[in-house]
């Protein structure tokens, strides 16, 4: 496998006083295009407002930093105004219109990951803005706009041309945006830092999996997701997605090492990870990570709504199911070596605490 898997940082696409939008480029991270994956990051300063838009791709949004408000309009549904905070995941299906607002935090940062198989460009999101200097209606004639909205042409011109910013604006401090309702979070948002743990290994790490059970809209997006928090110096078992899914990983906090092995036992990635890095594990390739002493957290999407993994170490690995004779023949070792191997990792699974 000759494709470059080196993790990359996002680069700014546009921005201003209200904040900025960053994205990962398929030319620099080829697996984005190869795997039809898009990745972007929205950063809003205090009073920053991301104008209403829709996308050519379904996405999962994850709040990396800060708190704020999101407006979400599903096709032919009423607007839901939702309070968002660090750790929140939101599934955004096709056709959803969203806006984002940072009311009072120094910075609100939201990560977007999703499948681009229906996008204009493989490996990239294209957002279609409803207003602003690049808004959809700037392309229509005044006659078409006035007839569509049933307003005078002078009003149509005012509506279309008054907002001269692109994508993000900074609102006046006293401007009153709609207030969120707690009930609107139900079925729309899952906080991965507060949700029940799917995996909790003492001294090893913790996992919360985002799937159709705890956030049904994930089924419409077509991708699952998880938040993994690996303890200091702990190891994440070598493993692979056993349902042909790609795994797209963003390092949220901390640092550590990663190795990825592909066909013919070839190590196709070995590097040190840091916050902001994004990398993609190809289908059926085996990945393992070891955290630095301060630990490492990452958020991943998996290109199936209910992902399944096979771990190649620990008590749930295939090694524990294979018969001793098969192990002896496969490794070409004596019975006492096989017994020693089989006696290890009988209690641990997925995460392994550091050696004593």
mmCIF file of C-alpha atoms in Angstrom, residues 9-339:
data_model
loop_
_atom_site.group_PDB
_atom_site.id
_atom_site.type_symbol
_atom_site.label_atom_id
_atom_site.label_comp_id
_atom_site.label_asym_id
_atom_site.label_seq_id
_atom_site.Cartn_x
_atom_site.Cartn_y
_atom_site.Cartn_z
ATOM 1 C CA UNK A 9 -3.507 19.308 10.692
ATOM 2 C CA UNK A 10 -6.416 21.294 9.243
ATOM 3 C CA UNK A 11 -5.777 24.501 7.282
ATOM 4 C CA UNK A 12 -7.927 27.649 7.330
ATOM 5 C CA UNK A 13 -10.308 28.006 4.396
ATOM 6 C CA UNK A 14 -11.924 31.337 5.329
ATOM 7 C CA UNK A 15 -12.549 33.496 8.366
ATOM 8 C CA UNK A 16 -12.946 36.921 9.936
ATOM 9 C CA UNK A 17 -13.773 38.652 13.225
ATOM 10 C CA UNK A 18 -16.456 36.087 14.062
ATOM 11 C CA UNK A 19 -14.264 33.034 13.614
ATOM 12 C CA UNK A 20 -12.894 30.718 10.954
ATOM 13 C CA UNK A 21 -13.479 27.476 9.092
ATOM 14 C CA UNK A 22 -10.689 24.942 8.601
ATOM 15 C CA UNK A 23 -10.521 21.762 6.517
ATOM 16 C CA UNK A 24 -8.260 18.861 5.674
ATOM 17 C CA UNK A 25 -7.254 18.765 2.023
ATOM 18 C CA UNK A 26 -7.441 15.502 0.027
ATOM 19 C CA UNK A 27 -4.276 16.499 -1.827
ATOM 20 C CA UNK A 28 -2.347 16.467 1.460
ATOM 21 C CA UNK A 29 -4.199 13.547 3.051
ATOM 22 C CA UNK A 30 -4.889 11.212 0.090
ATOM 23 C CA UNK A 31 -6.958 8.732 2.125
ATOM 24 C CA UNK A 32 -9.717 11.369 2.304
ATOM 25 C CA UNK A 33 -10.283 11.061 -1.430
ATOM 26 C CA UNK A 34 -9.504 7.339 -1.500
ATOM 27 C CA UNK A 35 -12.027 6.649 1.255
ATOM 28 C CA UNK A 36 -14.575 9.345 0.339
ATOM 29 C CA UNK A 37 -14.219 11.044 3.721
ATOM 30 C CA UNK A 38 -14.573 14.746 4.515
ATOM 31 C CA UNK A 39 -13.224 16.554 7.570
ATOM 32 C CA UNK A 40 -13.587 20.158 8.707
ATOM 33 C CA UNK A 41 -13.498 22.300 11.819
ATOM 34 C CA UNK A 42 -15.487 25.420 12.732
ATOM 35 C CA UNK A 43 -14.042 27.863 15.285
ATOM 36 C CA UNK A 44 -16.239 30.728 16.499
ATOM 37 C CA UNK A 45 -15.059 33.582 18.705
ATOM 38 C CA UNK A 46 -17.400 35.211 21.235
ATOM 39 C CA UNK A 47 -20.557 36.440 19.436
ATOM 40 C CA UNK A 48 -19.460 34.582 16.306
ATOM 41 C CA UNK A 49 -22.330 33.343 14.127
ATOM 42 C CA UNK A 50 -21.983 30.734 11.366
ATOM 43 C CA UNK A 51 -24.656 31.607 8.798
ATOM 44 C CA UNK A 52 -27.345 29.032 7.884
ATOM 45 C CA UNK A 53 -26.098 26.442 5.444
ATOM 46 C CA UNK A 54 -26.595 22.893 4.221
ATOM 47 C CA UNK A 55 -24.009 20.446 2.937
ATOM 48 C CA UNK A 56 -23.540 17.960 0.121
ATOM 49 C CA UNK A 57 -22.593 15.335 2.716
ATOM 50 C CA UNK A 58 -24.081 13.794 5.834
ATOM 51 C CA UNK A 59 -21.848 14.447 8.869
ATOM 52 C CA UNK A 60 -21.239 13.837 12.527
ATOM 53 C CA UNK A 61 -20.430 17.000 14.501
ATOM 54 C CA UNK A 62 -18.393 16.844 17.708
ATOM 55 C CA UNK A 63 -17.859 19.822 20.030
ATOM 56 C CA UNK A 64 -14.149 19.963 20.828
ATOM 57 C CA UNK A 65 -14.120 23.111 22.924
ATOM 58 C CA UNK A 66 -16.447 25.671 24.498
ATOM 59 C CA UNK A 67 -20.218 25.951 24.508
ATOM 60 C CA UNK A 68 -22.816 27.676 22.382
ATOM 61 C CA UNK A 69 -26.044 27.246 20.474
ATOM 62 C CA UNK A 70 -26.907 25.368 17.285
ATOM 63 C CA UNK A 71 -29.969 25.700 15.106
ATOM 64 C CA UNK A 72 -30.986 22.504 13.321
ATOM 65 C CA UNK A 73 -33.731 22.219 10.698
ATOM 66 C CA UNK A 74 -34.390 18.721 9.385
ATOM 67 C CA UNK A 75 -36.196 18.534 6.026
ATOM 68 C CA UNK A 76 -39.817 19.695 6.396
ATOM 69 C CA UNK A 77 -39.414 20.041 10.182
ATOM 70 C CA UNK A 78 -39.423 22.998 12.547
ATOM 71 C CA UNK A 79 -36.187 24.560 13.741
ATOM 72 C CA UNK A 80 -34.717 23.044 16.893
ATOM 73 C CA UNK A 81 -32.493 25.384 18.874
ATOM 74 C CA UNK A 82 -30.065 23.309 20.912
ATOM 75 C CA UNK A 83 -27.545 24.212 23.605
ATOM 76 C CA UNK A 84 -24.204 22.566 22.823
ATOM 77 C CA UNK A 85 -21.092 22.047 24.926
ATOM 78 C CA UNK A 86 -17.757 20.237 24.919
ATOM 79 C CA UNK A 87 -18.225 16.508 24.329
ATOM 80 C CA UNK A 88 -21.521 16.808 22.418
ATOM 81 C CA UNK A 89 -22.059 14.722 19.275
ATOM 82 C CA UNK A 90 -24.723 15.631 16.740
ATOM 83 C CA UNK A 91 -25.743 13.548 13.726
ATOM 84 C CA UNK A 92 -26.462 15.747 10.683
ATOM 85 C CA UNK A 93 -28.241 13.819 7.877
ATOM 86 C CA UNK A 94 -28.578 14.944 4.260
ATOM 87 C CA UNK A 95 -30.653 18.072 3.726
ATOM 88 C CA UNK A 96 -30.338 19.425 7.261
ATOM 89 C CA UNK A 97 -29.901 23.203 7.563
ATOM 90 C CA UNK A 98 -27.729 24.355 10.470
ATOM 91 C CA UNK A 99 -26.431 27.524 12.071
ATOM 92 C CA UNK A 100 -23.968 27.873 14.951
ATOM 93 C CA UNK A 101 -23.534 30.636 17.527
ATOM 94 C CA UNK A 102 -21.016 31.302 20.284
ATOM 95 C CA UNK A 103 -22.822 33.402 22.873
ATOM 96 C CA UNK A 104 -20.210 33.855 25.573
ATOM 97 C CA UNK A 105 -17.202 31.509 25.399
ATOM 98 C CA UNK A 106 -13.779 32.737 24.247
ATOM 99 C CA UNK A 107 -13.931 30.078 21.520
ATOM 100 C CA UNK A 108 -16.378 27.407 20.349
ATOM 101 C CA UNK A 109 -14.780 24.701 18.206
ATOM 102 C CA UNK A 110 -16.803 22.036 16.360
ATOM 103 C CA UNK A 111 -15.341 19.122 14.382
ATOM 104 C CA UNK A 112 -17.185 17.708 11.349
ATOM 105 C CA UNK A 113 -16.494 14.244 9.913
ATOM 106 C CA UNK A 114 -18.542 12.467 7.270
ATOM 107 C CA UNK A 115 -18.898 10.401 4.108
ATOM 108 C CA UNK A 116 -18.441 12.285 0.807
ATOM 109 C CA UNK A 117 -19.540 9.619 -1.651
ATOM 110 C CA UNK A 118 -22.383 11.909 -2.813
ATOM 111 C CA UNK A 119 -20.337 15.123 -2.595
ATOM 112 C CA UNK A 120 -19.288 17.414 -5.431
ATOM 113 C CA UNK A 121 -15.660 16.578 -4.653
ATOM 114 C CA UNK A 122 -14.487 13.287 -3.168
ATOM 115 C CA UNK A 123 -12.824 13.916 0.176
ATOM 116 C CA UNK A 124 -14.229 17.426 0.677
ATOM 117 C CA UNK A 125 -17.400 18.953 2.089
ATOM 118 C CA UNK A 126 -19.139 21.646 0.051
ATOM 119 C CA UNK A 127 -21.445 23.850 2.120
ATOM 120 C CA UNK A 128 -24.259 25.736 0.412
ATOM 121 C CA UNK A 129 -25.015 29.001 2.224
ATOM 122 C CA UNK A 130 -28.510 30.452 2.389
ATOM 123 C CA UNK A 131 -27.282 34.021 2.939
ATOM 124 C CA UNK A 132 -24.087 36.051 2.686
ATOM 125 C CA UNK A 133 -21.862 37.165 -0.155
ATOM 126 C CA UNK A 134 -21.779 33.602 -1.523
ATOM 127 C CA UNK A 135 -25.366 32.730 -0.603
ATOM 128 C CA UNK A 136 -27.486 30.681 -2.990
ATOM 129 C CA UNK A 137 -29.863 33.545 -3.745
ATOM 130 C CA UNK A 138 -27.098 35.859 -4.946
ATOM 131 C CA UNK A 139 -27.115 33.692 -8.065
ATOM 132 C CA UNK A 140 -30.810 34.180 -8.834
ATOM 133 C CA UNK A 141 -32.180 37.221 -10.585
ATOM 134 C CA UNK A 142 -34.156 39.723 -8.512
ATOM 135 C CA UNK A 143 -37.295 38.686 -10.406
ATOM 136 C CA UNK A 144 -36.901 35.046 -9.417
ATOM 137 C CA UNK A 145 -36.183 35.909 -5.776
ATOM 138 C CA UNK A 146 -39.092 38.336 -5.434
ATOM 139 C CA UNK A 147 -41.529 35.865 -6.981
ATOM 140 C CA UNK A 148 -40.246 32.948 -4.892
ATOM 141 C CA UNK A 149 -40.561 34.889 -1.617
ATOM 142 C CA UNK A 150 -43.616 36.957 -2.667
ATOM 143 C CA UNK A 151 -41.970 40.280 -1.849
ATOM 144 C CA UNK A 152 -41.344 43.466 -3.820
ATOM 145 C CA UNK A 153 -38.147 43.529 -5.866
ATOM 146 C CA UNK A 154 -36.730 46.274 -3.657
ATOM 147 C CA UNK A 155 -37.214 44.062 -0.601
ATOM 148 C CA UNK A 156 -35.684 41.087 -2.426
ATOM 149 C CA UNK A 157 -32.596 43.176 -3.255
ATOM 150 C CA UNK A 158 -32.269 44.230 0.384
ATOM 151 C CA UNK A 159 -32.598 40.667 1.677
ATOM 152 C CA UNK A 160 -30.044 39.260 -0.747
ATOM 153 C CA UNK A 161 -27.415 42.025 -0.690
ATOM 154 C CA UNK A 162 -27.375 43.334 2.899
ATOM 155 C CA UNK A 163 -25.271 40.515 4.350
ATOM 156 C CA UNK A 164 -21.851 41.021 2.752
ATOM 157 C CA UNK A 165 -19.895 38.553 4.923
ATOM 158 C CA UNK A 166 -19.008 35.031 3.820
ATOM 159 C CA UNK A 167 -20.024 32.133 6.040
ATOM 160 C CA UNK A 168 -19.224 33.639 9.459
ATOM 161 C CA UNK A 169 -20.085 37.006 11.044
ATOM 162 C CA UNK A 170 -19.630 38.635 14.440
ATOM 163 C CA UNK A 171 -22.908 39.835 15.964
ATOM 164 C CA UNK A 172 -23.283 42.824 18.247
ATOM 165 C CA UNK A 173 -22.920 41.913 21.908
ATOM 166 C CA UNK A 174 -26.525 42.860 22.684
ATOM 167 C CA UNK A 175 -28.096 40.935 19.795
ATOM 168 C CA UNK A 176 -30.699 38.459 21.028
ATOM 169 C CA UNK A 177 -30.518 35.053 19.375
ATOM 170 C CA UNK A 178 -33.206 32.415 20.047
ATOM 171 C CA UNK A 179 -32.870 30.606 23.359
ATOM 172 C CA UNK A 180 -32.293 26.841 23.305
ATOM 173 C CA UNK A 181 -34.700 24.362 24.884
ATOM 174 C CA UNK A 182 -33.430 21.417 26.889
ATOM 175 C CA UNK A 183 -36.076 19.154 25.351
ATOM 176 C CA UNK A 184 -34.579 19.784 21.911
ATOM 177 C CA UNK A 185 -31.460 17.824 22.849
ATOM 178 C CA UNK A 186 -33.460 14.597 23.144
ATOM 179 C CA UNK A 187 -32.702 12.433 20.122
ATOM 180 C CA UNK A 188 -30.511 15.156 18.600
ATOM 181 C CA UNK A 189 -27.440 15.328 20.836
ATOM 182 C CA UNK A 190 -25.389 12.835 22.849
ATOM 183 C CA UNK A 191 -22.652 14.049 25.172
ATOM 184 C CA UNK A 192 -19.846 11.509 24.864
ATOM 185 C CA UNK A 193 -18.165 12.708 28.065
ATOM 186 C CA UNK A 194 -21.309 12.102 30.142
ATOM 187 C CA UNK A 195 -22.924 9.093 28.399
ATOM 188 C CA UNK A 196 -22.762 5.593 29.917
ATOM 189 C CA UNK A 197 -19.471 3.906 29.122
ATOM 190 C CA UNK A 198 -19.434 1.038 26.643
ATOM 191 C CA UNK A 199 -15.940 0.033 27.741
ATOM 192 C CA UNK A 200 -14.250 0.865 31.048
ATOM 193 C CA UNK A 201 -10.921 -0.793 31.770
ATOM 194 C CA UNK A 202 -9.303 0.171 35.078
ATOM 195 C CA UNK A 203 -5.947 1.763 34.381
ATOM 196 C CA UNK A 204 -6.482 1.247 30.642
ATOM 197 C CA UNK A 205 -9.142 3.452 29.125
ATOM 198 C CA UNK A 206 -12.782 4.191 28.428
ATOM 199 C CA UNK A 207 -14.991 4.251 25.336
ATOM 200 C CA UNK A 208 -18.375 5.704 24.466
ATOM 201 C CA UNK A 209 -19.789 4.444 21.165
ATOM 202 C CA UNK A 210 -22.208 6.554 19.138
ATOM 203 C CA UNK A 211 -24.660 4.331 17.274
ATOM 204 C CA UNK A 212 -28.312 3.925 16.288
ATOM 205 C CA UNK A 213 -29.269 2.876 19.826
ATOM 206 C CA UNK A 214 -28.203 6.011 21.681
ATOM 207 C CA UNK A 215 -28.580 8.474 18.764
ATOM 208 C CA UNK A 216 -31.018 7.135 16.129
ATOM 209 C CA UNK A 217 -30.158 9.840 13.570
ATOM 210 C CA UNK A 218 -26.796 8.108 13.141
ATOM 211 C CA UNK A 219 -28.652 5.613 10.967
ATOM 212 C CA UNK A 220 -29.489 8.400 8.506
ATOM 213 C CA UNK A 221 -25.915 9.663 8.490
ATOM 214 C CA UNK A 222 -24.488 6.210 7.783
ATOM 215 C CA UNK A 223 -21.491 6.456 10.123
ATOM 216 C CA UNK A 224 -20.914 5.405 13.699
ATOM 217 C CA UNK A 225 -18.520 7.201 16.030
ATOM 218 C CA UNK A 226 -16.732 6.822 19.333
ATOM 219 C CA UNK A 227 -14.809 8.813 21.909
ATOM 220 C CA UNK A 228 -11.825 6.926 23.324
ATOM 221 C CA UNK A 229 -9.886 8.098 26.392
ATOM 222 C CA UNK A 230 -6.678 6.124 26.817
ATOM 223 C CA UNK A 231 -4.935 6.367 30.183
ATOM 224 C CA UNK A 232 -1.323 7.454 30.509
ATOM 225 C CA UNK A 233 1.136 4.924 28.998
ATOM 226 C CA UNK A 234 -1.722 2.468 28.352
ATOM 227 C CA UNK A 235 -2.056 0.523 25.106
ATOM 228 C CA UNK A 236 -5.010 0.107 22.771
ATOM 229 C CA UNK A 237 -5.100 -3.478 21.487
ATOM 230 C CA UNK A 238 -4.119 -4.118 17.864
ATOM 231 C CA UNK A 239 -7.387 -4.486 16.007
ATOM 232 C CA UNK A 240 -9.313 -3.924 12.795
ATOM 233 C CA UNK A 241 -12.808 -3.128 11.620
ATOM 234 C CA UNK A 242 -14.329 -6.452 10.651
ATOM 235 C CA UNK A 243 -17.149 -4.959 8.555
ATOM 236 C CA UNK A 244 -14.942 -3.340 5.872
ATOM 237 C CA UNK A 245 -15.296 0.139 7.408
ATOM 238 C CA UNK A 246 -12.743 2.926 7.374
ATOM 239 C CA UNK A 247 -11.762 4.486 10.693
ATOM 240 C CA UNK A 248 -11.168 8.259 10.702
ATOM 241 C CA UNK A 249 -9.447 9.472 13.874
ATOM 242 C CA UNK A 250 -8.979 12.979 15.282
ATOM 243 C CA UNK A 251 -6.701 13.462 18.302
ATOM 244 C CA UNK A 252 -8.634 15.535 20.839
ATOM 245 C CA UNK A 253 -6.202 15.659 23.769
ATOM 246 C CA UNK A 254 -2.830 14.331 24.821
ATOM 247 C CA UNK A 255 -0.333 12.500 22.650
ATOM 248 C CA UNK A 256 1.026 9.074 21.880
ATOM 249 C CA UNK A 257 2.338 6.652 19.301
ATOM 250 C CA UNK A 258 0.481 4.768 16.579
ATOM 251 C CA UNK A 259 1.374 1.882 14.293
ATOM 252 C CA UNK A 260 -0.726 0.623 11.384
ATOM 253 C CA UNK A 261 0.035 -2.655 9.583
ATOM 254 C CA UNK A 262 -1.381 -3.567 6.182
ATOM 255 C CA UNK A 263 -1.204 -6.516 3.771
ATOM 256 C CA UNK A 264 1.836 -8.813 3.879
ATOM 257 C CA UNK A 265 2.721 -7.633 7.380
ATOM 258 C CA UNK A 266 3.988 -4.278 6.083
ATOM 259 C CA UNK A 267 4.002 -1.428 8.611
ATOM 260 C CA UNK A 268 2.352 1.383 6.656
ATOM 261 C CA UNK A 269 2.307 4.019 9.410
ATOM 262 C CA UNK A 270 4.412 4.677 12.478
ATOM 263 C CA UNK A 271 4.303 8.145 13.980
ATOM 264 C CA UNK A 272 3.770 10.274 17.058
ATOM 265 C CA UNK A 273 0.306 11.787 17.417
ATOM 266 C CA UNK A 274 -0.583 15.196 18.855
ATOM 267 C CA UNK A 275 -3.813 17.210 19.325
ATOM 268 C CA UNK A 276 -5.372 18.291 16.035
ATOM 269 C CA UNK A 277 -3.926 15.392 14.022
ATOM 270 C CA UNK A 278 -6.299 13.554 11.696
ATOM 271 C CA UNK A 279 -5.488 10.186 10.153
ATOM 272 C CA UNK A 280 -7.377 7.370 8.449
ATOM 273 C CA UNK A 281 -6.928 3.616 8.866
ATOM 274 C CA UNK A 282 -7.643 1.757 5.596
ATOM 275 C CA UNK A 283 -10.061 -1.154 5.462
ATOM 276 C CA UNK A 284 -8.956 -4.325 7.253
ATOM 277 C CA UNK A 285 -5.607 -2.813 8.291
ATOM 278 C CA UNK A 286 -4.611 -3.335 11.933
ATOM 279 C CA UNK A 287 -4.008 -0.318 14.183
ATOM 280 C CA UNK A 288 -2.632 0.009 17.713
ATOM 281 C CA UNK A 289 -1.817 3.027 19.883
ATOM 282 C CA UNK A 290 0.208 3.640 23.045
ATOM 283 C CA UNK A 291 -0.453 6.838 24.994
ATOM 284 C CA UNK A 292 2.245 9.087 26.372
ATOM 285 C CA UNK A 293 2.281 9.544 30.183
ATOM 286 C CA UNK A 294 -0.387 12.273 30.011
ATOM 287 C CA UNK A 295 -2.832 9.977 28.198
ATOM 288 C CA UNK A 296 -4.517 10.447 24.839
ATOM 289 C CA UNK A 297 -8.144 11.050 23.771
ATOM 290 C CA UNK A 298 -9.467 10.673 20.247
ATOM 291 C CA UNK A 299 -12.782 10.965 18.420
ATOM 292 C CA UNK A 300 -13.379 8.667 15.470
ATOM 293 C CA UNK A 301 -16.025 8.011 12.897
ATOM 294 C CA UNK A 302 -16.400 4.586 11.358
ATOM 295 C CA UNK A 303 -18.052 4.326 7.942
ATOM 296 C CA UNK A 304 -20.906 2.128 9.148
ATOM 297 C CA UNK A 305 -23.653 3.100 11.651
ATOM 298 C CA UNK A 306 -23.071 0.109 13.942
ATOM 299 C CA UNK A 307 -19.361 -0.719 13.741
ATOM 300 C CA UNK A 308 -17.778 -4.003 14.795
ATOM 301 C CA UNK A 309 -14.128 -4.555 15.656
ATOM 302 C CA UNK A 310 -11.884 -7.573 16.061
ATOM 303 C CA UNK A 311 -9.090 -7.191 18.618
ATOM 304 C CA UNK A 312 -5.949 -9.230 18.089
ATOM 305 C CA UNK A 313 -4.859 -9.204 21.723
ATOM 306 C CA UNK A 314 -6.697 -9.671 25.007
ATOM 307 C CA UNK A 315 -9.321 -12.078 26.265
ATOM 308 C CA UNK A 316 -11.763 -11.444 23.386
ATOM 309 C CA UNK A 317 -9.163 -11.972 20.646
ATOM 310 C CA UNK A 318 -9.326 -14.921 18.243
ATOM 311 C CA UNK A 319 -6.194 -16.334 19.929
ATOM 312 C CA UNK A 320 -8.292 -17.279 22.948
ATOM 313 C CA UNK A 321 -10.707 -19.267 20.771
ATOM 314 C CA UNK A 322 -8.215 -21.172 18.656
ATOM 315 C CA UNK A 323 -7.221 -24.662 19.836
ATOM 316 C CA UNK A 324 -3.713 -25.235 21.267
ATOM 317 C CA UNK A 325 -2.751 -27.472 18.352
ATOM 318 C CA UNK A 326 -3.661 -24.767 15.835
ATOM 319 C CA UNK A 327 -1.607 -22.207 17.748
ATOM 320 C CA UNK A 328 1.408 -24.551 17.950
ATOM 321 C CA UNK A 329 1.247 -25.278 14.235
ATOM 322 C CA UNK A 330 0.624 -21.678 13.241
ATOM 323 C CA UNK A 331 3.435 -20.185 15.298
ATOM 324 C CA UNK A 332 5.641 -23.290 14.804
ATOM 325 C CA UNK A 333 6.428 -23.402 18.523
ATOM 326 C CA UNK A 334 6.665 -26.048 21.237
ATOM 327 C CA UNK A 335 3.636 -26.728 23.498
ATOM 328 C CA UNK A 336 5.239 -24.970 26.468
ATOM 329 C CA UNK A 337 5.618 -21.740 24.428
ATOM 330 C CA UNK A 338 1.983 -21.957 23.325
ATOM 331 C CA UNK A 339 0.876 -22.475 26.939
#
